[in-house]
Amino acid sequence: MEIVQTVGEFKQLRPGLTAPLGFVPTMGYLHEGHLELVRRAKTENPSVAVSIFVNPTQFGPKEDFAQYPRDPERDLALLKKEGTDVVFMPPAAEMYPPDFNGWVEVGKLAEKLEGAARPGHFRGVATVVAKLFNIVQPDKAYFGQKDAQQLVVIKKMASDLDMGIEIVAVPTVREPDGLAMSSRNTYLNAGERKQAAVLYQALTLAQKLYAEGERDAEAIREQMTALIGQQPLADIEYISIADAETLDELDRVKPPALVSMAVRFGKTRLIDNVVVG
Ligand code: AMP
């Protein structure tokens, strides 16, 4: 497994990688969710590159950039075990030199949901992913359904800018109690961790109500809110039922619909979603 830290080094070894090249961008502190993306990439490509980069431009000024968990040695051992060919782990100055000023904006899609709660977040995400795509030049790139809006934004960017990279969605990997795996789960204390299982319970409830014929989005949201409200440490930021492609909010649930939410437990902000229909 090659480990490179500069754009120049990556470009040098790029021609030696057997096509097609699969690429998995991450912020590190890897868990089974990330590894599932790597495994999927391995099954579909003879070469796999993974990036580890905690991207400062996608964090707001009051967010957890400094505290974001990091453990590069453990990450590298896990990636080696999965048969990763190249790991790109640049320092921040390699990606953002002092005179950096080229940004990728994806417009309306980036302003809803997570974008409304975290202004500038998707500008940072789209910019870093565009840069990584240009450096790595993959044939296929793998993203988790866990970050559903990110997936929609990246697909739109790749298509609008004719990047010629296939964007592959990988289903969310969950803990046994249903909690979506996330590097941020490590912030939760024991009480919060236990109650955090309610996110998936609420999403499962939405699926059940839909399966039983409920189409009134507000009625579904109300029942989800009541269920989550039973956990005293949970503080709902939003629950959304939106068109899975446009992310426009729905009054009547029309498939495929994205049911998504952000819920805070103390200082930790968790997101999760399911697609119904
Ligand atoms: P991150 O390191 O949080 O930026 O995530 C890197 C990639 O892993 C993104 O495409 C995420 O959507 C994906 N990912 C994170 N958690 C999970 C999960 N529990 N299941 C599937 N994919 C995930």
mmCIF file of C-alpha atoms and ligand atoms in Angstrom:
data_model
loop_
_atom_site.group_PDB
_atom_site.id
_atom_site.type_symbol
_atom_site.label_atom_id
_atom_site.label_comp_id
_atom_site.label_asym_id
_atom_site.label_seq_id
_atom_site.Cartn_x
_atom_site.Cartn_y
_atom_site.Cartn_z
ATOM 1 C CA MET A 1 0.000 0.000 0.000
ATOM 2 C CA GLU A 2 1.409 3.362 -1.050
ATOM 3 C CA ILE A 3 0.873 6.332 1.246
ATOM 4 C CA VAL A 4 1.267 9.761 -0.318
ATOM 5 C CA GLN A 5 0.877 13.249 1.083
ATOM 6 C CA THR A 6 1.391 15.530 -1.901
ATOM 7 C CA VAL A 7 -0.474 16.106 -5.142
ATOM 8 C CA GLY A 8 2.788 15.715 -7.052
ATOM 9 C CA GLU A 9 3.481 12.253 -5.582
ATOM 10 C CA PHE A 10 -0.060 11.093 -6.350
ATOM 11 C CA LYS A 11 0.173 12.266 -9.948
ATOM 12 C CA GLN A 12 3.447 10.407 -10.327
ATOM 13 C CA LEU A 13 2.026 7.044 -9.305
ATOM 14 C CA ARG A 14 -1.410 7.510 -10.953
ATOM 15 C CA PRO A 15 -0.375 6.121 -14.397
ATOM 16 C CA GLY A 16 0.811 2.884 -12.733
ATOM 17 C CA LEU A 17 -2.653 2.058 -11.347
ATOM 18 C CA THR A 18 -4.612 -0.531 -13.339
ATOM 19 C CA ALA A 19 -7.940 0.838 -14.630
ATOM 20 C CA PRO A 20 -10.660 1.210 -13.565
ATOM 21 C CA LEU A 21 -9.701 3.068 -10.395
ATOM 22 C CA GLY A 22 -12.230 3.194 -7.540
ATOM 23 C CA PHE A 23 -11.969 6.071 -5.070
ATOM 24 C CA VAL A 24 -13.284 6.470 -1.512
ATOM 25 C CA PRO A 25 -12.955 9.961 0.014
ATOM 26 C CA THR A 26 -13.046 10.025 3.838
ATOM 27 C CA MET A 27 -12.205 12.215 6.796
ATOM 28 C CA GLY A 28 -10.591 9.279 8.584
ATOM 29 C CA TYR A 29 -11.255 7.761 12.019
ATOM 30 C CA LEU A 30 -12.495 4.844 9.998
ATOM 31 C CA HIS A 31 -15.311 2.489 10.983
ATOM 32 C CA GLU A 32 -17.194 -0.354 9.296
ATOM 33 C CA GLY A 33 -19.225 2.162 7.237
ATOM 34 C CA HIS A 34 -16.084 3.497 5.568
ATOM 35 C CA LEU A 35 -14.679 -0.014 5.165
ATOM 36 C CA GLU A 36 -17.868 -1.133 3.430
ATOM 37 C CA LEU A 37 -17.249 1.591 0.813
ATOM 38 C CA VAL A 38 -13.687 0.322 0.347
ATOM 39 C CA ARG A 39 -14.884 -3.284 0.017
ATOM 40 C CA ARG A 40 -17.483 -2.297 -2.559
ATOM 41 C CA ALA A 41 -14.821 -0.371 -4.484
ATOM 42 C CA LYS A 42 -12.531 -3.435 -4.323
ATOM 43 C CA THR A 43 -15.179 -5.715 -5.813
ATOM 44 C CA GLU A 44 -15.736 -3.328 -8.743
ATOM 45 C CA ASN A 45 -12.200 -2.107 -9.532
ATOM 46 C CA PRO A 46 -8.703 -3.646 -9.741
ATOM 47 C CA SER A 47 -7.279 -0.491 -8.095
ATOM 48 C CA VAL A 48 -8.617 1.399 -5.102
ATOM 49 C CA ALA A 49 -7.512 4.758 -3.705
ATOM 50 C CA VAL A 50 -8.719 6.167 -0.386
ATOM 51 C CA SER A 51 -8.223 9.727 0.846
ATOM 52 C CA ILE A 52 -8.051 10.750 4.484
ATOM 53 C CA PHE A 53 -8.497 14.480 4.880
ATOM 54 C CA VAL A 54 -10.398 16.376 7.557
ATOM 55 C CA ASN A 55 -11.539 19.174 5.284
ATOM 56 C CA PRO A 56 -11.498 22.491 7.176
ATOM 57 C CA THR A 57 -13.694 24.328 4.633
ATOM 58 C CA GLN A 58 -16.759 22.180 5.291
ATOM 59 C CA PHE A 59 -16.826 23.000 9.014
ATOM 60 C CA GLY A 60 -18.533 26.161 10.288
ATOM 61 C CA PRO A 61 -16.615 28.478 12.631
ATOM 62 C CA LYS A 62 -18.442 27.076 15.685
ATOM 63 C CA GLU A 63 -18.255 23.440 14.594
ATOM 64 C CA ASP A 64 -16.011 20.570 15.649
ATOM 65 C CA PHE A 65 -13.075 20.821 13.198
ATOM 66 C CA ALA A 66 -10.434 20.973 15.954
ATOM 67 C CA GLN A 67 -12.058 18.202 18.016
ATOM 68 C CA TYR A 68 -12.864 15.937 15.062
ATOM 69 C CA PRO A 69 -11.390 12.512 15.985
ATOM 70 C CA ARG A 70 -8.196 11.483 14.201
ATOM 71 C CA ASP A 71 -6.189 8.242 14.302
ATOM 72 C CA PRO A 72 -4.162 7.932 11.069
ATOM 73 C CA GLU A 73 -2.094 4.932 12.188
ATOM 74 C CA ARG A 74 -5.139 2.837 12.958
ATOM 75 C CA ASP A 75 -6.798 4.013 9.718
ATOM 76 C CA LEU A 76 -3.776 2.952 7.663
ATOM 77 C CA ALA A 77 -3.698 -0.506 9.285
ATOM 78 C CA LEU A 78 -7.408 -1.000 8.497
ATOM 79 C CA LEU A 79 -6.990 0.166 4.900
ATOM 80 C CA LYS A 80 -4.003 -2.101 4.387
ATOM 81 C CA LYS A 81 -6.052 -5.079 5.598
ATOM 82 C CA GLU A 82 -8.746 -4.259 3.011
ATOM 83 C CA GLY A 83 -6.184 -4.304 0.195
ATOM 84 C CA THR A 84 -6.207 -0.568 -0.558
ATOM 85 C CA ASP A 85 -3.636 0.338 -3.224
ATOM 86 C CA VAL A 86 -3.051 4.018 -2.430
ATOM 87 C CA VAL A 87 -3.885 6.291 0.480
ATOM 88 C CA PHE A 88 -3.783 10.037 -0.153
ATOM 89 C CA MET A 89 -3.491 11.963 3.114
ATOM 90 C CA PRO A 90 -2.462 15.541 2.397
ATOM 91 C CA PRO A 91 -1.761 18.182 5.023
ATOM 92 C CA ALA A 92 -4.242 21.099 4.886
ATOM 93 C CA ALA A 93 -1.700 23.431 3.255
ATOM 94 C CA GLU A 94 -1.318 20.997 0.347
ATOM 95 C CA MET A 95 -5.037 21.308 -0.450
ATOM 96 C CA TYR A 96 -5.449 24.948 0.541
ATOM 97 C CA PRO A 97 -2.323 27.029 -0.055
ATOM 98 C CA PRO A 98 -2.562 30.596 1.298
ATOM 99 C CA ASP A 99 -3.682 32.046 -2.056
ATOM 100 C CA PHE A 100 -6.371 29.388 -2.639
ATOM 101 C CA ASN A 101 -9.550 30.922 -4.017
ATOM 102 C CA GLY A 102 -11.380 28.517 -6.368
ATOM 103 C CA TRP A 103 -14.723 27.325 -5.072
ATOM 104 C CA VAL A 104 -17.400 24.954 -6.353
ATOM 105 C CA GLU A 105 -21.008 25.960 -5.643
ATOM 106 C CA VAL A 106 -23.912 23.655 -6.389
ATOM 107 C CA GLY A 107 -26.773 26.114 -5.821
ATOM 108 C CA LYS A 108 -30.249 25.258 -4.559
ATOM 109 C CA LEU A 109 -29.639 21.642 -3.524
ATOM 110 C CA ALA A 110 -26.914 22.796 -1.155
ATOM 111 C CA GLU A 111 -29.117 25.341 0.586
ATOM 112 C CA LYS A 112 -31.688 22.950 2.038
ATOM 113 C CA LEU A 113 -31.605 20.636 5.078
ATOM 114 C CA GLU A 114 -27.969 20.245 6.145
ATOM 115 C CA GLY A 115 -27.038 23.258 4.017
ATOM 116 C CA ALA A 116 -29.598 25.433 5.836
ATOM 117 C CA ALA A 117 -28.356 24.219 9.218
ATOM 118 C CA ARG A 118 -24.678 24.457 8.227
ATOM 119 C CA PRO A 119 -24.172 27.452 5.883
ATOM 120 C CA GLY A 120 -21.201 26.942 3.555
ATOM 121 C CA HIS A 121 -20.938 23.228 4.391
ATOM 122 C CA PHE A 122 -21.652 21.954 0.876
ATOM 123 C CA ARG A 123 -19.470 24.597 -0.758
ATOM 124 C CA GLY A 124 -16.623 23.102 1.277
ATOM 125 C CA VAL A 125 -17.667 19.536 0.454
ATOM 126 C CA ALA A 126 -18.110 20.163 -3.292
ATOM 127 C CA THR A 127 -14.824 22.056 -3.499
ATOM 128 C CA VAL A 128 -12.741 19.414 -1.748
ATOM 129 C CA VAL A 129 -14.373 16.536 -3.632
ATOM 130 C CA ALA A 130 -13.797 18.334 -6.964
ATOM 131 C CA LYS A 131 -10.148 18.842 -6.043
ATOM 132 C CA LEU A 132 -9.786 15.207 -4.944
ATOM 133 C CA PHE A 133 -11.438 14.018 -8.176
ATOM 134 C CA ASN A 134 -8.988 16.130 -10.206
ATOM 135 C CA ILE A 135 -6.001 14.790 -8.278
ATOM 136 C CA VAL A 136 -7.063 11.125 -8.114
ATOM 137 C CA GLN A 137 -8.865 10.956 -11.495
ATOM 138 C CA PRO A 138 -10.973 7.935 -10.542
ATOM 139 C CA ASP A 139 -13.382 6.076 -12.789
ATOM 140 C CA LYS A 140 -15.838 5.466 -9.947
ATOM 141 C CA ALA A 141 -16.241 7.171 -6.563
ATOM 142 C CA TYR A 142 -18.043 5.662 -3.568
ATOM 143 C CA PHE A 143 -20.216 7.608 -1.110
ATOM 144 C CA GLY A 144 -22.417 6.506 1.807
ATOM 145 C CA GLN A 145 -26.200 6.837 1.786
ATOM 146 C CA LYS A 146 -25.710 7.917 5.431
ATOM 147 C CA ASP A 147 -24.944 11.402 4.098
ATOM 148 C CA ALA A 148 -27.868 11.434 1.662
ATOM 149 C CA GLN A 149 -27.758 15.110 0.750
ATOM 150 C CA GLN A 150 -24.000 14.960 0.186
ATOM 151 C CA LEU A 151 -24.625 12.156 -2.281
ATOM 152 C CA VAL A 152 -27.252 14.212 -4.153
ATOM 153 C CA VAL A 153 -24.935 17.245 -4.218
ATOM 154 C CA ILE A 154 -21.924 15.252 -5.467
ATOM 155 C CA LYS A 155 -23.980 13.508 -8.163
ATOM 156 C CA LYS A 156 -25.248 16.895 -9.359
ATOM 157 C CA MET A 157 -21.753 18.385 -9.343
ATOM 158 C CA ALA A 158 -20.283 15.443 -11.278
ATOM 159 C CA SER A 159 -23.079 15.632 -13.836
ATOM 160 C CA ASP A 160 -23.255 19.461 -14.179
ATOM 161 C CA LEU A 161 -19.475 19.723 -14.584
ATOM 162 C CA ASP A 162 -19.182 16.693 -16.922
ATOM 163 C CA MET A 163 -16.656 15.024 -14.656
ATOM 164 C CA GLY A 164 -17.159 11.612 -16.241
ATOM 165 C CA ILE A 165 -16.927 9.858 -12.866
ATOM 166 C CA GLU A 166 -19.566 7.326 -11.850
ATOM 167 C CA ILE A 167 -20.901 8.111 -8.368
ATOM 168 C CA VAL A 168 -21.839 4.923 -6.488
ATOM 169 C CA ALA A 169 -24.157 5.018 -3.442
ATOM 170 C CA VAL A 170 -23.478 2.501 -0.655
ATOM 171 C CA PRO A 171 -26.205 1.630 1.916
ATOM 172 C CA THR A 172 -25.787 2.865 5.494
ATOM 173 C CA VAL A 173 -23.938 0.510 7.836
ATOM 174 C CA ARG A 174 -25.519 0.402 11.304
ATOM 175 C CA GLU A 175 -24.678 -0.732 14.832
ATOM 176 C CA PRO A 176 -26.735 -3.696 16.146
ATOM 177 C CA ASP A 177 -29.286 -1.295 17.730
ATOM 178 C CA GLY A 178 -29.704 0.562 14.424
ATOM 179 C CA LEU A 179 -27.534 3.625 15.116
ATOM 180 C CA ALA A 180 -25.792 4.633 11.877
ATOM 181 C CA MET A 181 -22.039 4.278 12.232
ATOM 182 C CA SER A 182 -20.313 7.657 12.372
ATOM 183 C CA SER A 183 -16.942 8.955 13.498
ATOM 184 C CA ARG A 184 -18.910 11.431 15.631
ATOM 185 C CA ASN A 185 -20.581 8.638 17.664
ATOM 186 C CA THR A 186 -17.399 8.635 19.731
ATOM 187 C CA TYR A 187 -18.518 11.993 21.235
ATOM 188 C CA LEU A 188 -21.599 10.389 22.851
ATOM 189 C CA ASN A 189 -21.534 9.502 26.555
ATOM 190 C CA ALA A 190 -23.118 6.212 27.669
ATOM 191 C CA GLY A 191 -26.578 7.692 28.300
ATOM 192 C CA GLU A 192 -26.629 9.593 25.006
ATOM 193 C CA ARG A 193 -25.363 6.573 23.091
ATOM 194 C CA LYS A 194 -28.194 4.433 24.437
ATOM 195 C CA GLN A 195 -30.874 6.992 23.587
ATOM 196 C CA ALA A 196 -29.394 7.661 20.126
ATOM 197 C CA ALA A 197 -30.918 4.377 18.923
ATOM 198 C CA VAL A 198 -34.194 6.336 18.710
ATOM 199 C CA LEU A 199 -33.119 7.927 15.401
ATOM 200 C CA TYR A 200 -33.357 4.664 13.533
ATOM 201 C CA GLN A 201 -36.489 3.696 15.463
ATOM 202 C CA ALA A 202 -38.127 6.903 14.201
ATOM 203 C CA LEU A 203 -37.005 6.208 10.624
ATOM 204 C CA THR A 204 -38.340 2.654 10.888
ATOM 205 C CA LEU A 205 -41.623 4.069 12.183
ATOM 206 C CA ALA A 206 -41.825 6.345 9.110
ATOM 207 C CA GLN A 207 -41.268 3.335 6.835
ATOM 208 C CA LYS A 208 -43.967 1.385 8.671
ATOM 209 C CA LEU A 209 -46.508 4.233 8.487
ATOM 210 C CA TYR A 210 -45.788 4.636 4.770
ATOM 211 C CA ALA A 211 -46.171 0.889 4.209
ATOM 212 C CA GLU A 212 -49.528 1.028 5.999
ATOM 213 C CA GLY A 213 -50.708 3.682 3.556
ATOM 214 C CA GLU A 214 -50.019 6.948 5.399
ATOM 215 C CA ARG A 215 -49.169 9.679 2.859
ATOM 216 C CA ASP A 216 -49.560 12.809 4.984
ATOM 217 C CA ALA A 217 -45.998 13.991 5.634
ATOM 218 C CA GLU A 218 -46.998 16.103 8.635
ATOM 219 C CA ALA A 219 -48.756 13.116 10.269
ATOM 220 C CA ILE A 220 -45.620 10.996 9.837
ATOM 221 C CA ARG A 221 -43.391 13.792 11.170
ATOM 222 C CA GLU A 222 -45.649 14.204 14.223
ATOM 223 C CA GLN A 223 -45.392 10.516 15.144
ATOM 224 C CA MET A 224 -41.619 10.558 14.651
ATOM 225 C CA THR A 225 -41.347 13.685 16.810
ATOM 226 C CA ALA A 226 -43.407 12.056 19.567
ATOM 227 C CA LEU A 227 -41.249 8.903 19.520
ATOM 228 C CA ILE A 228 -37.983 10.847 19.668
ATOM 229 C CA GLY A 229 -39.492 13.069 22.388
ATOM 230 C CA GLN A 230 -39.629 10.028 24.676
ATOM 231 C CA GLN A 231 -35.827 10.219 24.967
ATOM 232 C CA PRO A 232 -35.059 13.146 27.297
ATOM 233 C CA LEU A 233 -31.524 13.729 25.949
ATOM 234 C CA ALA A 234 -32.685 14.057 22.322
ATOM 235 C CA ASP A 235 -33.114 17.549 20.866
ATOM 236 C CA ILE A 236 -34.590 17.526 17.355
ATOM 237 C CA GLU A 237 -33.096 20.056 14.927
ATOM 238 C CA TYR A 238 -35.205 19.015 11.949
ATOM 239 C CA ILE A 239 -37.199 16.119 10.534
ATOM 240 C CA SER A 240 -37.684 16.343 6.792
ATOM 241 C CA ILE A 241 -39.729 14.384 4.282
ATOM 242 C CA ALA A 242 -38.556 15.510 0.879
ATOM 243 C CA ASP A 243 -38.369 14.452 -2.747
ATOM 244 C CA ALA A 244 -35.266 12.222 -2.890
ATOM 245 C CA GLU A 245 -33.883 13.979 -5.981
ATOM 246 C CA THR A 246 -34.875 17.651 -5.673
ATOM 247 C CA LEU A 247 -34.898 17.641 -1.843
ATOM 248 C CA ASP A 248 -38.070 19.772 -1.980
ATOM 249 C CA GLU A 249 -40.270 19.240 1.083
ATOM 250 C CA LEU A 250 -43.387 17.162 0.461
ATOM 251 C CA ASP A 251 -46.891 17.588 1.883
ATOM 252 C CA ARG A 252 -48.001 14.247 0.413
ATOM 253 C CA VAL A 253 -45.369 11.485 0.434
ATOM 254 C CA LYS A 254 -44.537 10.518 -3.132
ATOM 255 C CA PRO A 255 -41.830 7.892 -3.707
ATOM 256 C CA PRO A 256 -38.906 7.981 -3.717
ATOM 257 C CA ALA A 257 -38.989 10.237 -0.653
ATOM 258 C CA LEU A 258 -36.043 10.986 1.612
ATOM 259 C CA VAL A 259 -36.931 10.951 5.301
ATOM 260 C CA SER A 260 -34.013 12.640 7.037
ATOM 261 C CA MET A 261 -33.240 14.244 10.356
ATOM 262 C CA ALA A 262 -30.676 15.968 12.514
ATOM 263 C CA VAL A 263 -30.933 15.381 16.259
ATOM 264 C CA ARG A 264 -28.647 16.706 18.957
ATOM 265 C CA PHE A 265 -27.571 14.758 22.025
ATOM 266 C CA GLY A 266 -25.736 17.238 24.223
ATOM 267 C CA LYS A 267 -23.012 18.717 22.030
ATOM 268 C CA THR A 268 -23.224 15.934 19.454
ATOM 269 C CA ARG A 269 -25.208 16.422 16.276
ATOM 270 C CA LEU A 270 -26.329 13.194 14.590
ATOM 271 C CA ILE A 271 -27.908 12.816 11.147
ATOM 272 C CA ASP A 272 -29.640 9.813 9.621
ATOM 273 C CA ASN A 273 -32.119 9.007 6.864
ATOM 274 C CA VAL A 274 -34.041 6.373 4.947
ATOM 275 C CA VAL A 275 -35.583 6.439 1.496
ATOM 276 C CA VAL A 276 -39.222 5.302 1.358
ATOM 277 C CA GLY A 277 -41.014 3.982 -1.689
HETATM 278 P P1 AMP B 1 -16.713 10.863 6.438
HETATM 279 O O1 AMP B 1 -15.397 10.306 6.857
HETATM 280 O O2 AMP B 1 -17.689 11.032 7.554
HETATM 281 O O3 AMP B 1 -16.575 12.099 5.564
HETATM 282 O O4 AMP B 1 -17.372 9.767 5.496
HETATM 283 C C1 AMP B 1 -16.711 9.304 4.354
HETATM 284 C C2 AMP B 1 -17.665 8.496 3.520
HETATM 285 O O5 AMP B 1 -18.150 7.385 4.286
HETATM 286 C C3 AMP B 1 -18.902 9.302 3.095
HETATM 287 O O6 AMP B 1 -19.248 8.953 1.763
HETATM 288 C C4 AMP B 1 -19.944 8.830 4.076
HETATM 289 O O7 AMP B 1 -21.264 8.939 3.596
HETATM 290 C C5 AMP B 1 -19.546 7.374 4.248
HETATM 291 N N1 AMP B 1 -20.098 6.834 5.499
HETATM 292 C C6 AMP B 1 -19.977 7.365 6.750
HETATM 293 N N2 AMP B 1 -20.656 6.629 7.649
HETATM 294 C C7 AMP B 1 -21.238 5.620 6.948
HETATM 295 C C8 AMP B 1 -22.094 4.530 7.304
HETATM 296 N N3 AMP B 1 -22.490 4.316 8.562
HETATM 297 N N4 AMP B 1 -22.497 3.692 6.320
HETATM 298 C C9 AMP B 1 -22.126 3.899 5.034
HETATM 299 N N5 AMP B 1 -21.319 4.901 4.642
HETATM 300 C C10 AMP B 1 -20.888 5.756 5.576
#
